[in-house]
XYZ file of N, CA and C in Angstrom:
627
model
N -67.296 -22.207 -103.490
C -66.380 -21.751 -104.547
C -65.184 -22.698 -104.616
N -64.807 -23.517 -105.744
C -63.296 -24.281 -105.977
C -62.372 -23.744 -105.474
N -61.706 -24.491 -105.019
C -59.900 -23.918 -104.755
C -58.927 -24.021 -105.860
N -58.543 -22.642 -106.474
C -57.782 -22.933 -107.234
C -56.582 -23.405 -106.969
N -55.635 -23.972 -108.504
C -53.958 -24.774 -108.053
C -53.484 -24.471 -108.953
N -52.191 -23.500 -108.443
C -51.210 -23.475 -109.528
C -50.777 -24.805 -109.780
N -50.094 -24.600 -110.895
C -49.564 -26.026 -111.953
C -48.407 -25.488 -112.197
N -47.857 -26.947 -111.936
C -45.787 -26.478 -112.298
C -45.753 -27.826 -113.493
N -44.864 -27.652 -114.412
C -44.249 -28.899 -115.109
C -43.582 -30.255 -114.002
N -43.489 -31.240 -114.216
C -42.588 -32.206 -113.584
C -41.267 -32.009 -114.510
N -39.887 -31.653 -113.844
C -38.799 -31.959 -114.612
C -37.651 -33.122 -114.569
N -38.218 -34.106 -113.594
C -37.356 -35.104 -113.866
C -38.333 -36.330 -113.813
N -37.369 -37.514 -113.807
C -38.241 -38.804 -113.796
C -38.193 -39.369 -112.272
N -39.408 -39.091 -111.695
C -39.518 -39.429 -109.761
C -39.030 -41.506 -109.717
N -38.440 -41.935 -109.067
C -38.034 -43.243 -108.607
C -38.673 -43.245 -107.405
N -38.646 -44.801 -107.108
C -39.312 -45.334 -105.982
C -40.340 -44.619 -105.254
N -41.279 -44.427 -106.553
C -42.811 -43.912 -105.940
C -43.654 -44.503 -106.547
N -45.155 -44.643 -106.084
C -46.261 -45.275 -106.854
C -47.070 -44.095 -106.758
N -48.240 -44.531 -107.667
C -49.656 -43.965 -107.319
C -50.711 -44.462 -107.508
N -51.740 -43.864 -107.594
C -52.925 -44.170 -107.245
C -53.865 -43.250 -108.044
N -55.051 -43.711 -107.950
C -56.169 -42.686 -109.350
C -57.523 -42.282 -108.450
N -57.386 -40.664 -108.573
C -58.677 -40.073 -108.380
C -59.835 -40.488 -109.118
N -60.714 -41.053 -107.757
C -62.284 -41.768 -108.254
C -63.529 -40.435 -108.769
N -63.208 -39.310 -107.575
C -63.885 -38.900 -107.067
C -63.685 -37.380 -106.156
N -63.947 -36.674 -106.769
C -63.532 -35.034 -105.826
C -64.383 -34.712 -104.990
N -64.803 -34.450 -104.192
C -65.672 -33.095 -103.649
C -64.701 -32.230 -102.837
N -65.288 -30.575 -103.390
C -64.029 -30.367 -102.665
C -62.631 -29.707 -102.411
N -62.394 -30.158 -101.046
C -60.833 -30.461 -101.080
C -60.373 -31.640 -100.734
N -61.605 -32.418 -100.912
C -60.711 -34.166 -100.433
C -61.228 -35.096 -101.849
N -60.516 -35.639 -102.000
C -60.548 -36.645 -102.966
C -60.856 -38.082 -102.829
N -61.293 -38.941 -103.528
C -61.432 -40.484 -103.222
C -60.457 -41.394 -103.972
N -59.926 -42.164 -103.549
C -58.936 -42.789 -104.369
C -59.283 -44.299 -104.494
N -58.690 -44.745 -105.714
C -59.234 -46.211 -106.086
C -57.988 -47.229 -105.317
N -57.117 -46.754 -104.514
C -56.590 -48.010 -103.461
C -56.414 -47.374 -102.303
N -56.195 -48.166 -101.135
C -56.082 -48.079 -99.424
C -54.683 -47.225 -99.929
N -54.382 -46.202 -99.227
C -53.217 -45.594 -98.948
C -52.949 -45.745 -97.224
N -51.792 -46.056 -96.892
C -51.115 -45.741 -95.361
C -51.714 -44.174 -94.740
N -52.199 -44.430 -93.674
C -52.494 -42.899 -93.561
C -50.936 -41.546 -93.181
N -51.037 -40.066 -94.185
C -49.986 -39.589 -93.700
C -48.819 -39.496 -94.983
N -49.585 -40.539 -95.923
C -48.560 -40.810 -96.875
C -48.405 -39.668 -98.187
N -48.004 -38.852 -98.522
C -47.849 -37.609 -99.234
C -47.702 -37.859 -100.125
N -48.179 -36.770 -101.041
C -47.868 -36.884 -102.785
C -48.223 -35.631 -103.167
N -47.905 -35.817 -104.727
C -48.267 -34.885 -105.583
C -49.705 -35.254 -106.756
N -50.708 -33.959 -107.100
C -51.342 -34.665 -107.771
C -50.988 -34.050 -109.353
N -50.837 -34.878 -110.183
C -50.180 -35.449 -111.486
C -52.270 -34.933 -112.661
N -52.060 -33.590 -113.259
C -53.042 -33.521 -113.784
C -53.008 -33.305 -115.319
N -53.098 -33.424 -116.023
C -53.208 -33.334 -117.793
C -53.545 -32.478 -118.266
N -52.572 -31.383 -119.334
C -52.506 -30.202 -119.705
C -51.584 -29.939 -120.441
N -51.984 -29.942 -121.683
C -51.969 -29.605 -123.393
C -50.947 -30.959 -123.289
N -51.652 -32.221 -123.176
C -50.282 -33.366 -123.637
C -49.245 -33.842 -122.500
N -49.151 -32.924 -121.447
C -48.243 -33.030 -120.358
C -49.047 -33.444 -119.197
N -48.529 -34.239 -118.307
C -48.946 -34.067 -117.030
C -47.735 -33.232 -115.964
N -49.006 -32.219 -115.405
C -47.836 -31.504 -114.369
C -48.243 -31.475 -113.223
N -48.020 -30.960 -111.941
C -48.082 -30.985 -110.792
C -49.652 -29.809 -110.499
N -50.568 -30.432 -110.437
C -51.741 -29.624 -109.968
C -52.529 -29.207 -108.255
N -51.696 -29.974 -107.394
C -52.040 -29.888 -105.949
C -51.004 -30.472 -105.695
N -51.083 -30.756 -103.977
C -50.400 -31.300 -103.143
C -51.460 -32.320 -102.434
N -51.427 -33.542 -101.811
C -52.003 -34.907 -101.505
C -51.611 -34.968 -99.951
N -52.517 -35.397 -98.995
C -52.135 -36.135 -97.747
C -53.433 -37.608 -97.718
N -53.143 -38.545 -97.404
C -53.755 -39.427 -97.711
C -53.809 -40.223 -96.791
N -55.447 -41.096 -96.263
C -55.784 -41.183 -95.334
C -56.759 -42.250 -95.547
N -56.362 -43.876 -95.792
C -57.254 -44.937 -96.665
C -57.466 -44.748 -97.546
N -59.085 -44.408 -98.535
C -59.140 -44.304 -99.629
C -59.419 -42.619 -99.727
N -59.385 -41.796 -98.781
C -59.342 -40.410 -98.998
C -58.007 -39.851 -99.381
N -57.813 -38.525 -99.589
C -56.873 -37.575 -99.837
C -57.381 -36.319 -99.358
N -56.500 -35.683 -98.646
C -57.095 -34.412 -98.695
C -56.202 -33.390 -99.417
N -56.563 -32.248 -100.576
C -56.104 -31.550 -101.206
C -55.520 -30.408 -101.066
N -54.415 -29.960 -101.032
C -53.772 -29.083 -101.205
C -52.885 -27.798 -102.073
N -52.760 -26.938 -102.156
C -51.606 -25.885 -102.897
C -50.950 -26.136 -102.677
N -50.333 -26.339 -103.783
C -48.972 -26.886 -104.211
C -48.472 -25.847 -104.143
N -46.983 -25.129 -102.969
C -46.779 -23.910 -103.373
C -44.821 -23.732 -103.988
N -44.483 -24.764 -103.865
C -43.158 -25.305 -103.640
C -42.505 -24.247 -105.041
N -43.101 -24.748 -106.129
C -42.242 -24.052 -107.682
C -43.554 -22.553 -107.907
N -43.521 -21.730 -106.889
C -44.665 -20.662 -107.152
C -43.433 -19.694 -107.663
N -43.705 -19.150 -108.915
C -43.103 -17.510 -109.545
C -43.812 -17.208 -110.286
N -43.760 -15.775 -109.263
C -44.950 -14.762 -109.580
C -44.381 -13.773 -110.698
N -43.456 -14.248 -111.697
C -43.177 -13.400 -112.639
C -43.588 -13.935 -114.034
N -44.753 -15.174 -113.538
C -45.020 -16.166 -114.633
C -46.803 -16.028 -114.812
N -47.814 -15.769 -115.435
C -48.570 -16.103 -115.393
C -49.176 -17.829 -115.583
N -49.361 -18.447 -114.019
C -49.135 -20.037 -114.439
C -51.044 -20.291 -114.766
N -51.174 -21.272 -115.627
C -52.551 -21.668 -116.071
C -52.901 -22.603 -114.875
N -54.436 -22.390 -114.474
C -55.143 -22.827 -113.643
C -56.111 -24.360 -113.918
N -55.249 -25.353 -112.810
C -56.452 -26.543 -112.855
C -56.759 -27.398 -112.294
N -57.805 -27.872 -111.906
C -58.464 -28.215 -110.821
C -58.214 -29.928 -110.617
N -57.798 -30.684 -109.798
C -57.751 -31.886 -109.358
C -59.415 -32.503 -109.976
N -58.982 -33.750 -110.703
C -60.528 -34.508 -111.352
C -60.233 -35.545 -111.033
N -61.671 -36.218 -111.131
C -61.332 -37.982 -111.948
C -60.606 -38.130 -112.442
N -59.950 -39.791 -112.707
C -59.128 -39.743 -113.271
C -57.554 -39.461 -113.017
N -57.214 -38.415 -112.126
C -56.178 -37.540 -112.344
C -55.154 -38.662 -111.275
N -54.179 -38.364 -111.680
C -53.323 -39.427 -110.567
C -52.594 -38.886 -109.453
N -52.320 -39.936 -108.385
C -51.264 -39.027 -107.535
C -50.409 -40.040 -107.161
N -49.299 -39.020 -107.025
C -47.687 -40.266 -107.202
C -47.862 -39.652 -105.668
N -47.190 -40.996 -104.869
C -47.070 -41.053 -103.777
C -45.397 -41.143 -103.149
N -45.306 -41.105 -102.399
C -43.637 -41.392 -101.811
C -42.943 -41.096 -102.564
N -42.574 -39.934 -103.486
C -42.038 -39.485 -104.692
C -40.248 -39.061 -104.153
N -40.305 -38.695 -103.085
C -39.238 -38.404 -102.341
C -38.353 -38.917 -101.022
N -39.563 -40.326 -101.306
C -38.419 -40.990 -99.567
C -37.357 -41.526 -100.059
N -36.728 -41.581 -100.749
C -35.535 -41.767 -101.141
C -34.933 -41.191 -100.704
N -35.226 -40.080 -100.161
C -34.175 -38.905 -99.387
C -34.668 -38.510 -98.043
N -33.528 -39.017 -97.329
C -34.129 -39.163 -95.698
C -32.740 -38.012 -94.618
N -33.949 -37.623 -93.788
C -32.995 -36.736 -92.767
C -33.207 -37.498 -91.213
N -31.862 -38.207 -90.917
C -31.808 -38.572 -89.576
C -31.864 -37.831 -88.142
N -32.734 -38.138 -87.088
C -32.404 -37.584 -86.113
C -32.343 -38.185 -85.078
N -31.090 -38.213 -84.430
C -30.465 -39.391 -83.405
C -29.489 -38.869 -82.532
N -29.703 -39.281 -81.148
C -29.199 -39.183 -80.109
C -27.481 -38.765 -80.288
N -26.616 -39.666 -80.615
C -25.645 -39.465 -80.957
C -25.189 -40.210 -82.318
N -23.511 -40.522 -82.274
C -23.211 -40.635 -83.463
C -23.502 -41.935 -83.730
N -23.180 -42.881 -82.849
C -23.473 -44.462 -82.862
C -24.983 -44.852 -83.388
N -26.039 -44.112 -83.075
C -26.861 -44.533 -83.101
C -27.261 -43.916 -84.519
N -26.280 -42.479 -85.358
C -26.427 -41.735 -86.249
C -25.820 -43.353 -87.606
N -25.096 -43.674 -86.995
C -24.553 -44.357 -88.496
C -24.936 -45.898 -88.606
N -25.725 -46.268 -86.979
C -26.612 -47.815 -87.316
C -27.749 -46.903 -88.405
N -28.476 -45.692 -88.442
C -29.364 -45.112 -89.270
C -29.022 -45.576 -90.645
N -27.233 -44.873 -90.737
C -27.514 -44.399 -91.813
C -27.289 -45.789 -92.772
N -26.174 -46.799 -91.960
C -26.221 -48.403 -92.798
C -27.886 -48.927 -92.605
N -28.546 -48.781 -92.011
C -29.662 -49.317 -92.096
C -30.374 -48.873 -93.549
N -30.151 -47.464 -93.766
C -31.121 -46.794 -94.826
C -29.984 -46.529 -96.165
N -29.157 -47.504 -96.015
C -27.767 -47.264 -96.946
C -28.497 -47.296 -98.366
N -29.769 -47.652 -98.520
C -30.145 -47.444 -100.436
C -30.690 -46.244 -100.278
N -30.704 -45.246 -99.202
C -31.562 -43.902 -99.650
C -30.236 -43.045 -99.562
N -30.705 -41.826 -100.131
C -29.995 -40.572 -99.852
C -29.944 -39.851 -98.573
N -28.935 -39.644 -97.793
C -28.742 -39.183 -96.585
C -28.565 -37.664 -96.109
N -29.110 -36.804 -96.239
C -28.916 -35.733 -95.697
C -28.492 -35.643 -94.739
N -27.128 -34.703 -94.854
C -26.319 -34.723 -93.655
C -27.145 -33.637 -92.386
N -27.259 -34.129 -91.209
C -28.042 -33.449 -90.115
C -26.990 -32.097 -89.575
N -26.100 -31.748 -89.761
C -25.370 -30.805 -90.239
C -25.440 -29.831 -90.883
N -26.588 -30.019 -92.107
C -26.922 -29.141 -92.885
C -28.641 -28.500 -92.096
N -29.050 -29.163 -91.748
C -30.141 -28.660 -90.917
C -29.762 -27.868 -89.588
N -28.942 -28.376 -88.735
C -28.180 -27.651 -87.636
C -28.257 -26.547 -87.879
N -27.533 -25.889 -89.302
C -26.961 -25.203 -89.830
C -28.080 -23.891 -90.052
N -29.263 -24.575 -90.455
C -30.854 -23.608 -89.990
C -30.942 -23.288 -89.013
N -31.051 -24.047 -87.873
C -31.642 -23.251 -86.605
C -31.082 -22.579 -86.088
N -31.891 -21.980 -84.759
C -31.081 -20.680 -83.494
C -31.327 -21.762 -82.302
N -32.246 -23.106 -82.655
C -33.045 -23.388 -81.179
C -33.370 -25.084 -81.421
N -34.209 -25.542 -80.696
C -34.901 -26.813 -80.558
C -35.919 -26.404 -81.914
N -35.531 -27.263 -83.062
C -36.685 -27.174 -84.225
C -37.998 -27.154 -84.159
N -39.033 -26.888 -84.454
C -40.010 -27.115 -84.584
C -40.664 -27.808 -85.887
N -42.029 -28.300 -85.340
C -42.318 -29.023 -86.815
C -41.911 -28.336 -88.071
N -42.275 -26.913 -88.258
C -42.377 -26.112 -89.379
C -40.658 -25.832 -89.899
N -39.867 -26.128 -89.144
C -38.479 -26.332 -89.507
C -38.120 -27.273 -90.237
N -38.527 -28.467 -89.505
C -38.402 -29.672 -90.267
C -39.114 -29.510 -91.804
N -40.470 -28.927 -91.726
C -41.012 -29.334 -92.867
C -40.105 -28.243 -94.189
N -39.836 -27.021 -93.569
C -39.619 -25.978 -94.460
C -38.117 -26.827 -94.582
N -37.341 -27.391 -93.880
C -35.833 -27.717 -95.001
C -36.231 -28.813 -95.623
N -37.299 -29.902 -95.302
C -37.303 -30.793 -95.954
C -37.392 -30.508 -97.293
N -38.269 -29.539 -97.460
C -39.089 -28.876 -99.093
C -37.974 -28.479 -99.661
N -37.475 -27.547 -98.464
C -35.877 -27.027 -99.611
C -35.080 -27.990 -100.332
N -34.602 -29.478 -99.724
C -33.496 -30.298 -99.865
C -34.380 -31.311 -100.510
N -35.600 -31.433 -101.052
C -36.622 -32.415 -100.802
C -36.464 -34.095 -100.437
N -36.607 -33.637 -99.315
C -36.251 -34.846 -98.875
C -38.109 -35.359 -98.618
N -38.443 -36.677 -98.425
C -39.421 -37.228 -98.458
C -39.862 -37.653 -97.189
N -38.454 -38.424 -96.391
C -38.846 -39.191 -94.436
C -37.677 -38.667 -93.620
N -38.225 -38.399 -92.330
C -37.442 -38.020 -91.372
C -37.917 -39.300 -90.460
N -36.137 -40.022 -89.871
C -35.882 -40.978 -89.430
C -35.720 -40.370 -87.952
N -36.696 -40.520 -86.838
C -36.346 -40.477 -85.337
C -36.274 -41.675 -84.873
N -34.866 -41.342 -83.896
C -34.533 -42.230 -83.211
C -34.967 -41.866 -81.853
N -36.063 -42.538 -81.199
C -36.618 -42.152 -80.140
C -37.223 -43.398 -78.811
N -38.029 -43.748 -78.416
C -37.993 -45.100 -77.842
C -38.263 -45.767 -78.698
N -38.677 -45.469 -80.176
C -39.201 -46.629 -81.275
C -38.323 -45.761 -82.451
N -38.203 -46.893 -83.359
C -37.243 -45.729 -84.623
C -38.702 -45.547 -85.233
N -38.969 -44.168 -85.557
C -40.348 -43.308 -86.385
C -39.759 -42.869 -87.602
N -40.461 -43.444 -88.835
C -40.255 -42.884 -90.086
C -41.712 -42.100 -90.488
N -41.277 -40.750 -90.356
C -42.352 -39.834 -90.971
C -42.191 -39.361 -91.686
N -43.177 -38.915 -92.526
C -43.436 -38.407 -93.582
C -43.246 -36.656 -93.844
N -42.132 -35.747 -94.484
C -41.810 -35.315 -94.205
C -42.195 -33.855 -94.495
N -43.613 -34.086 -95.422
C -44.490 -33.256 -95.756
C -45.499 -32.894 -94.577
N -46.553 -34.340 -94.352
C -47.589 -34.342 -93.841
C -47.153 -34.583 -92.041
N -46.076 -34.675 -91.731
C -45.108 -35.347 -90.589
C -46.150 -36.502 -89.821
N -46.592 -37.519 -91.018
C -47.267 -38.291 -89.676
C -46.533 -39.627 -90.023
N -46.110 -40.211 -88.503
C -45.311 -41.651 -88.757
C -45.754 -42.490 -89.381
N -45.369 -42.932 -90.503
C -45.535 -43.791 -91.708
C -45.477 -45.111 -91.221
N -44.235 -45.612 -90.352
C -43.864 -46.375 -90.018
C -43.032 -45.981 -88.783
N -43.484 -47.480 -87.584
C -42.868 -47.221 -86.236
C -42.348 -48.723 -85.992
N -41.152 -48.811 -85.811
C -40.672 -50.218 -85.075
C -39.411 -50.632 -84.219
N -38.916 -51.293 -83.397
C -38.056 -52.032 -82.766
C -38.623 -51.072 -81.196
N -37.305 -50.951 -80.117
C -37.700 -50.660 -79.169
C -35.909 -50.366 -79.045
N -35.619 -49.190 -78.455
C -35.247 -47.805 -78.287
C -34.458 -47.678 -76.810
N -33.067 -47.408 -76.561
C -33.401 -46.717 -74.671
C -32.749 -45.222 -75.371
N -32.843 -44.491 -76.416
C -32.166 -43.137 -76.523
C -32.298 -42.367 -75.289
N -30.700 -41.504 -75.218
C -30.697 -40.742 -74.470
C -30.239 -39.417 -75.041
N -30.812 -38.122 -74.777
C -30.544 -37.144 -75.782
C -29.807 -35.919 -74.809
N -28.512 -35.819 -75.209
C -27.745 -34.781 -74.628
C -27.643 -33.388 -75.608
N -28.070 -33.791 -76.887
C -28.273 -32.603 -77.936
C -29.530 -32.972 -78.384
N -30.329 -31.687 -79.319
C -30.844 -31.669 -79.821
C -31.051 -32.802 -81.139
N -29.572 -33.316 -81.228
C -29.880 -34.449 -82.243
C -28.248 -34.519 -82.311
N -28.009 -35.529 -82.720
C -26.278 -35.958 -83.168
C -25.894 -34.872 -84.550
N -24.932 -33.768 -83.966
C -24.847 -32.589 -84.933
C -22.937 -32.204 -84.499
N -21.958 -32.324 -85.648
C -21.024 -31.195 -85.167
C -20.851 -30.154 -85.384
N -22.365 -29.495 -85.293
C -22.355 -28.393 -85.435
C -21.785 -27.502 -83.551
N -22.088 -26.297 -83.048
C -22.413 -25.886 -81.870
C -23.194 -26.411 -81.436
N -22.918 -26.424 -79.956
C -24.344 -27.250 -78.826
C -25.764 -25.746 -78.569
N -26.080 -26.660 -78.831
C -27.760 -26.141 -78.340
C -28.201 -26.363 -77.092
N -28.756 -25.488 -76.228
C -28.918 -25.826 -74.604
C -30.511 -26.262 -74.799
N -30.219 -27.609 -74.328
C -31.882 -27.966 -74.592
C -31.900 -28.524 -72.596
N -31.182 -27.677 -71.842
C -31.141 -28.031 -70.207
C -33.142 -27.638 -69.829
N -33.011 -28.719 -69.329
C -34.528 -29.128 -68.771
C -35.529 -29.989 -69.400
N -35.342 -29.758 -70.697
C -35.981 -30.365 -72.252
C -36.000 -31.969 -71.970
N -37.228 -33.011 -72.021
C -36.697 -33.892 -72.817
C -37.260 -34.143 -74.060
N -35.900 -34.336 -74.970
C -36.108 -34.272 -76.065
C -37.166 -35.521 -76.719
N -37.074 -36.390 -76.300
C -38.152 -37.521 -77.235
C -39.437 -37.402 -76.551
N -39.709 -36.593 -75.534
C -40.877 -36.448 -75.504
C -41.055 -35.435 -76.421
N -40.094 -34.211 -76.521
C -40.639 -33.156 -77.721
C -41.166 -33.522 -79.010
N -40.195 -34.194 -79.358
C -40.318 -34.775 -80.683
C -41.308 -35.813 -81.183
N -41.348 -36.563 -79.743
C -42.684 -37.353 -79.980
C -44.210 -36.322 -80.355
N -43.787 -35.404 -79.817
C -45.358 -34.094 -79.479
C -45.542 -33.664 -81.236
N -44.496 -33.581 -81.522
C -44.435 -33.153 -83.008
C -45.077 -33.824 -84.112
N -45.033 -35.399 -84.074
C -45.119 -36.250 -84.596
C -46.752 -36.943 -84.686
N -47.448 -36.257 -86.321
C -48.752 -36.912 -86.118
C -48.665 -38.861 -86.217
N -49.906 -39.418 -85.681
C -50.252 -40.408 -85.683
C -51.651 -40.841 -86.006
């Protein structure tokens, strides 16, 4: 039996994203006509009455995708029209790394981040603090990312890890690292007792590859 997908409109114009074109469905995975990075997230972009709107959600893995519910713009006070990912159909990729949430040892190492990533949008790690009771978990990360939509979460860990902030798998890993983590992450928010914890091994655990 198909999986159905709600469909939302797109309401703005997405920057610094590409995509790519469904060859091929079976399914819930798709075939795509270029190599994607594995991990790399999107939306899939489907055609309806003249418009293209948001018909799934994308994780992408070479020339596969695997398909998802899109559940982000769901209201249930709407009857939304139903439709299925095809040929043809496109998917915009990296639609949101423009907007990145840092997580770093302290402050020094918080603002080499943030001049490093000075053309993206910075979510202040302050405002995430501001969520938890505890040591985050993946599903933290992913649920504020969606809220704030942010696209990559920047760890600073023995390697700086840019993941993907949907699918959380490191997009990109490079330089070499000695972090030492006395908080949960560089926050002035309240301290968090993370006594016994180490943190970049946690965070590493979190982090697909």
């Amino acid at each position: 039996m198909p999986m159905r997908w709600f469909v939302f409109l797109i309401f703005a114009v997405l920057l610094n994203a590409y995509d790519v074109t469904i060859t091929n469905v079976n399914s819930d995975v798709a075939t795509l006509d270029k190599y994607v990075k594995k991990g790399v997230s999107g939306v899939v972009l489907c055609p309806y009455n003249g418009k293209n709107i948001i018909c799934a959600r994308a994780v992408c893995y070479g020339k596969k995708a695997k398909l998802l519910v899109y559940k982000e713009l769901k209201n249930d006070a709407f009857a939304l029209p139903v439709v299925l990912p095809k040929k043809g159909d496109k998917i915009l990729l990296a639609k949101d790394y423009d907007r990145i949430l840092i997580i770093a040892p302290n402050q020094l190492e918080y603002l080499k981040m943030k001049e490093k990533y000075k053309n993206a949008t910075v979510i202040s790690s302050d405002n995430f603090a501001a969520f938890l009771e505890g040591i985050p978990s993946r599903e933290n990360f992913i649920n504020f990312a969606k809220k704030l939509n942010i696209g990559r979460i920047i760890f600073v860990l023995d390697k700086i890890y840019e993941v993907d902030a949907n699918s959380f798998y490191a997009v990109k890993k490079y330089g070499s690292i000695n972090a030492k983590y006395k908080e949960i992450f560089f926050t002035t928010y309240p301290k968090f007792d993370i006594k016994g914890k180490n943190i970049i091994a946690y965070y590493k655990s979190l982090i697909k590859e």
